[in-house]
Tab-separated table of C-alpha atoms in Angstrom:
chain	number	residue	atom	x	y	z
A	1	UNK	CA	5.294	10.295	1.767
A	2	UNK	CA	9.019	9.933	1.596
A	3	UNK	CA	11.089	13.089	1.510
A	4	UNK	CA	13.323	12.554	-1.503
A	5	UNK	CA	15.885	15.210	-0.575
A	6	UNK	CA	18.742	13.999	1.604
A	7	UNK	CA	20.808	16.041	3.997
A	8	UNK	CA	24.481	16.270	3.111
A	9	UNK	CA	25.276	13.911	5.953
A	10	UNK	CA	22.748	11.346	4.832
A	11	UNK	CA	23.927	11.640	1.250
A	12	UNK	CA	27.506	11.088	2.316
A	13	UNK	CA	26.502	8.053	4.353
A	14	UNK	CA	24.626	6.657	1.406
A	15	UNK	CA	27.685	7.051	-0.821
A	16	UNK	CA	29.861	5.219	1.669
A	17	UNK	CA	27.314	2.459	2.332
A	18	UNK	CA	27.483	-0.879	0.525
A	19	UNK	CA	25.657	-0.903	-2.772
A	20	UNK	CA	22.651	-3.103	-3.363
A	21	UNK	CA	21.930	-5.277	-6.351
A	22	UNK	CA	19.895	-3.842	-9.274
A	23	UNK	CA	16.208	-3.319	-8.516
A	24	UNK	CA	13.902	-5.520	-10.571
A	25	UNK	CA	10.609	-4.138	-11.805
A	26	UNK	CA	7.908	-6.623	-12.717
A	27	UNK	CA	4.829	-8.484	-11.558
A	28	UNK	CA	4.879	-10.746	-8.528
A	29	UNK	CA	2.370	-13.100	-10.115
A	30	UNK	CA	3.458	-15.903	-12.405
A	31	UNK	CA	3.799	-14.916	-16.086
A	32	UNK	CA	0.430	-15.054	-17.788
A	33	UNK	CA	-1.539	-15.049	-14.519
A	34	UNK	CA	-4.632	-12.836	-14.524
A	35	UNK	CA	-7.046	-11.710	-11.869
A	36	UNK	CA	-10.641	-12.729	-12.524
A	37	UNK	CA	-11.843	-9.300	-11.390
A	38	UNK	CA	-10.207	-6.652	-13.556
A	39	UNK	CA	-9.049	-3.129	-12.803
A	40	UNK	CA	-11.960	-1.799	-14.860
A	41	UNK	CA	-14.440	-3.859	-12.831
A	42	UNK	CA	-13.122	-2.363	-9.606
A	43	UNK	CA	-12.748	1.215	-10.832
A	44	UNK	CA	-16.357	1.214	-12.004
A	45	UNK	CA	-17.365	0.889	-8.333
A	46	UNK	CA	-15.333	3.861	-7.087
A	47	UNK	CA	-16.271	6.609	-9.496
A	48	UNK	CA	-18.164	8.664	-6.890
A	49	UNK	CA	-16.891	9.602	-3.448
A	50	UNK	CA	-18.961	9.676	-0.283
A	51	UNK	CA	-16.340	11.189	1.991
A	52	UNK	CA	-15.814	9.463	5.329
A	53	UNK	CA	-12.705	11.380	6.413
A	54	UNK	CA	-13.392	14.679	8.182
A	55	UNK	CA	-10.702	16.341	6.133
A	56	UNK	CA	-8.398	15.632	3.225
A	57	UNK	CA	-4.876	14.258	3.096
A	58	UNK	CA	-1.628	15.386	1.549
A	59	UNK	CA	0.211	13.004	-0.760
A	60	UNK	CA	3.603	14.342	0.362
A	61	UNK	CA	4.881	16.703	3.034
A	62	UNK	CA	4.412	20.309	1.988
A	63	UNK	CA	1.749	19.655	-0.653
A	64	UNK	CA	-1.891	20.715	-0.527
A	65	UNK	CA	-4.385	18.420	1.197
A	66	UNK	CA	-6.537	17.201	-1.689
A	67	UNK	CA	-7.245	13.492	-1.105
A	68	UNK	CA	-10.410	12.370	0.713
A	69	UNK	CA	-11.016	8.885	2.068
A	70	UNK	CA	-14.278	7.674	0.548
A	71	UNK	CA	-16.814	5.239	1.955
A	72	UNK	CA	-18.911	2.460	0.460
A	73	UNK	CA	-20.911	-0.279	2.140
A	74	UNK	CA	-18.166	-2.865	1.656
A	75	UNK	CA	-14.943	-0.860	1.415
A	76	UNK	CA	-13.151	2.437	1.792
A	77	UNK	CA	-11.032	3.891	-0.994
A	78	UNK	CA	-8.774	6.769	-1.939
A	79	UNK	CA	-6.985	7.923	-5.088
A	80	UNK	CA	-3.468	9.199	-4.647
A	81	UNK	CA	0.184	8.705	-5.531
A	82	UNK	CA	2.333	5.734	-4.580
A	83	UNK	CA	5.387	6.345	-2.464
A	84	UNK	CA	7.454	3.240	-1.819
A	85	UNK	CA	7.622	1.982	1.765
A	86	UNK	CA	10.655	-0.203	2.457
A	87	UNK	CA	10.102	-0.414	6.217
A	88	UNK	CA	10.316	-3.727	8.026
A	89	UNK	CA	12.899	-6.471	8.012
A	90	UNK	CA	16.113	-5.489	6.201
A	91	UNK	CA	16.547	-7.221	2.849
A	92	UNK	CA	18.601	-6.925	-0.306
A	93	UNK	CA	16.671	-3.884	-1.587
A	94	UNK	CA	15.144	-2.542	1.626
A	95	UNK	CA	17.816	-1.369	4.053
A	96	UNK	CA	19.474	1.808	5.274
A	97	UNK	CA	21.858	1.917	2.333
A	98	UNK	CA	19.010	1.815	-0.173
A	99	UNK	CA	16.589	3.991	1.814
A	100	UNK	CA	17.816	6.791	4.121
A	101	UNK	CA	14.322	6.912	5.690
A	102	UNK	CA	14.345	3.156	6.380
A	103	UNK	CA	12.805	1.869	9.617
A	104	UNK	CA	13.234	-1.742	10.709
A	105	UNK	CA	9.730	-1.726	12.248
A	106	UNK	CA	6.207	-1.972	10.852
A	107	UNK	CA	3.002	-1.208	12.725
A	108	UNK	CA	1.874	-4.814	12.340
A	109	UNK	CA	3.936	-7.979	12.695
A	110	UNK	CA	3.780	-11.433	11.164
A	111	UNK	CA	2.831	-14.585	13.052
A	112	UNK	CA	6.332	-15.219	14.433
A	113	UNK	CA	6.543	-11.706	15.881
A	114	UNK	CA	8.966	-10.426	13.252
A	115	UNK	CA	8.294	-7.230	11.351
A	116	UNK	CA	6.993	-7.469	7.797
A	117	UNK	CA	9.252	-7.831	4.755
A	118	UNK	CA	8.416	-4.965	2.384
A	119	UNK	CA	10.433	-6.518	-0.428
A	120	UNK	CA	8.388	-9.717	-0.579
A	121	UNK	CA	5.006	-8.861	0.973
A	122	UNK	CA	2.586	-6.564	-0.842
A	123	UNK	CA	1.184	-4.254	1.829
A	124	UNK	CA	-0.587	-0.902	2.062
A	125	UNK	CA	0.219	1.927	4.460
A	126	UNK	CA	-2.741	3.740	6.044
A	127	UNK	CA	-2.525	7.049	7.926
A	128	UNK	CA	-2.221	6.741	11.688
A	129	UNK	CA	-5.554	7.336	13.456
A	130	UNK	CA	-6.480	10.987	13.962
A	131	UNK	CA	-9.450	13.308	14.152
A	132	UNK	CA	-9.355	13.385	10.376
A	133	UNK	CA	-9.976	9.642	10.037
A	134	UNK	CA	-9.525	6.557	12.207
A	135	UNK	CA	-9.237	3.568	9.893
A	136	UNK	CA	-10.318	1.247	12.712
A	137	UNK	CA	-13.728	2.946	12.843
A	138	UNK	CA	-14.155	1.946	9.187
A	139	UNK	CA	-13.439	-1.718	9.895
A	140	UNK	CA	-9.848	-1.489	8.656
A	141	UNK	CA	-7.097	-3.031	10.771
A	142	UNK	CA	-3.759	-4.720	10.310
A	143	UNK	CA	-4.125	-7.603	7.871
A	144	UNK	CA	-7.174	-6.111	6.119
A	145	UNK	CA	-7.285	-6.969	2.421
A	146	UNK	CA	-6.965	-4.296	-0.210
A	147	UNK	CA	-6.741	-3.953	-3.972
A	148	UNK	CA	-4.254	-1.441	-5.373
A	149	UNK	CA	-4.863	-0.435	-8.986
A	150	UNK	CA	-2.575	1.299	-11.458
A	151	UNK	CA	-2.726	1.456	-15.255
A	152	UNK	CA	-4.915	-1.601	-15.636
A	153	UNK	CA	-3.059	-3.740	-13.093
A	154	UNK	CA	-4.471	-5.001	-9.806
A	155	UNK	CA	-2.275	-5.975	-6.867
A	156	UNK	CA	-3.973	-7.471	-3.822
A	157	UNK	CA	-2.247	-6.499	-0.591
A	158	UNK	CA	-2.772	-6.351	3.156
A	159	UNK	CA	-2.756	-3.341	5.445
A	160	UNK	CA	0.707	-3.692	6.942
A	161	UNK	CA	1.884	-0.340	8.267
A	162	UNK	CA	0.748	3.109	9.358
A	163	UNK	CA	2.165	6.439	8.282
A	164	UNK	CA	1.865	10.142	9.143
A	165	UNK	CA	-1.541	11.338	10.308
A	166	UNK	CA	-1.903	13.844	7.467
A	167	UNK	CA	-0.387	11.956	4.503
A	168	UNK	CA	-1.785	9.173	2.329
A	169	UNK	CA	-0.616	7.184	-0.696
A	170	UNK	CA	2.070	4.681	0.247
A	171	UNK	CA	2.619	0.956	-0.261
A	172	UNK	CA	5.405	-1.569	0.068
A	173	UNK	CA	8.231	-2.283	-2.340
A	174	UNK	CA	6.492	-5.537	-3.312
A	175	UNK	CA	3.205	-3.725	-4.062
A	176	UNK	CA	4.956	-1.260	-6.355
A	177	UNK	CA	6.830	-4.068	-8.084
A	178	UNK	CA	3.625	-6.033	-8.626
A	179	UNK	CA	2.069	-2.999	-10.325
A	180	UNK	CA	5.042	-2.492	-12.639
A	181	UNK	CA	6.072	0.665	-10.743
A	182	UNK	CA	9.740	1.358	-10.032
A	183	UNK	CA	10.088	0.121	-6.416
A	184	UNK	CA	13.244	2.084	-5.587
A	185	UNK	CA	12.403	3.777	-2.235
A	186	UNK	CA	14.345	6.908	-3.198
A	187	UNK	CA	13.633	7.371	-6.900
A	188	UNK	CA	10.646	5.114	-7.526
A	189	UNK	CA	6.900	5.361	-7.042
A	190	UNK	CA	4.488	7.428	-9.130
A	191	UNK	CA	3.022	10.896	-8.474
A	192	UNK	CA	-0.641	10.058	-9.188
A	193	UNK	CA	-3.081	7.634	-10.736
A	194	UNK	CA	-3.165	4.952	-8.029
A	195	UNK	CA	-6.439	3.744	-6.484
A	196	UNK	CA	-6.484	1.979	-3.121
A	197	UNK	CA	-9.564	-0.053	-2.137
A	198	UNK	CA	-9.580	-1.678	1.316
A	199	UNK	CA	-12.329	-4.119	2.186
A	200	UNK	CA	-14.023	-3.545	5.543
A	201	UNK	CA	-13.840	-6.144	8.321
A	202	UNK	CA	-11.506	-8.352	6.305
A	203	UNK	CA	-8.363	-9.944	7.736
A	204	UNK	CA	-5.616	-12.310	6.641
A	205	UNK	CA	-4.114	-14.563	9.297
A	206	UNK	CA	-1.233	-14.977	9.239
A	207	UNK	CA	-0.714	-11.532	7.753
A	208	UNK	CA	2.296	-12.751	5.740
A	209	UNK	CA	0.252	-15.344	3.791
A	210	UNK	CA	0.132	-13.581	0.443
A	211	UNK	CA	-1.461	-16.540	-1.349
A	212	UNK	CA	-4.394	-16.246	1.055
A	213	UNK	CA	-4.536	-12.476	0.480
A	214	UNK	CA	-4.777	-13.088	-3.267
A	215	UNK	CA	-7.557	-15.666	-2.839
A	216	UNK	CA	-9.525	-13.568	-0.363
A	217	UNK	CA	-8.943	-10.449	-2.441
A	218	UNK	CA	-10.461	-12.156	-5.469
A	219	UNK	CA	-13.467	-13.254	-3.418
A	220	UNK	CA	-14.074	-9.838	-1.885
A	221	UNK	CA	-13.514	-8.073	-5.203
A	222	UNK	CA	-16.143	-10.298	-6.788
A	223	UNK	CA	-18.627	-9.381	-4.056
A	224	UNK	CA	-17.723	-5.697	-4.332
A	225	UNK	CA	-18.296	-5.622	-8.078
A	226	UNK	CA	-21.336	-7.878	-8.073
A	227	UNK	CA	-19.471	-10.468	-10.119
A	228	UNK	CA	-19.826	-13.299	-7.616
């Protein structure tokens, strides 16, 4: 989603900007914590795709459109890359110095009206509504609960931002970090192998309550996998 090449002007500005502290990579959960519903449990439910999107999405600007959004009774899902979204409130690792494409706004806001904090809140970015797919028609809105899966790890997250209408595969700094993916918005992310499952008609209020997102994610994942 993020264009990794900088213009000369942007590169120069980045060199002159204050440096940020080293970027940690590691799980957000306490050491030794485990989800009751595993990555394998969830992936077993999304082997086959019943396409709900009217077309397919690109994973980055200029690439072929190969990713469909798939439909199940309880959730929608897609399999793509993970580009790191640092948008929202400026923080130590998410700011204009660290991310030339940084925006201080997110599509959805927390309960006090402030924009989300990508560094601390695991969130998913969905494409803006279009003729290809309108996430709202699938019961997906701001605060919806999702499970992001990569290499055996599961990170529960909320839908917190929208992106380009033709691109998919983006999540917050905190989501990447929780999956053990380099969260650097310029050099981090992964090019493939990430599964996003978003549960229909779910919502976390307030959207910034990650503990509630974890608890509700576990509950919905259990229902989705028939483990409840």
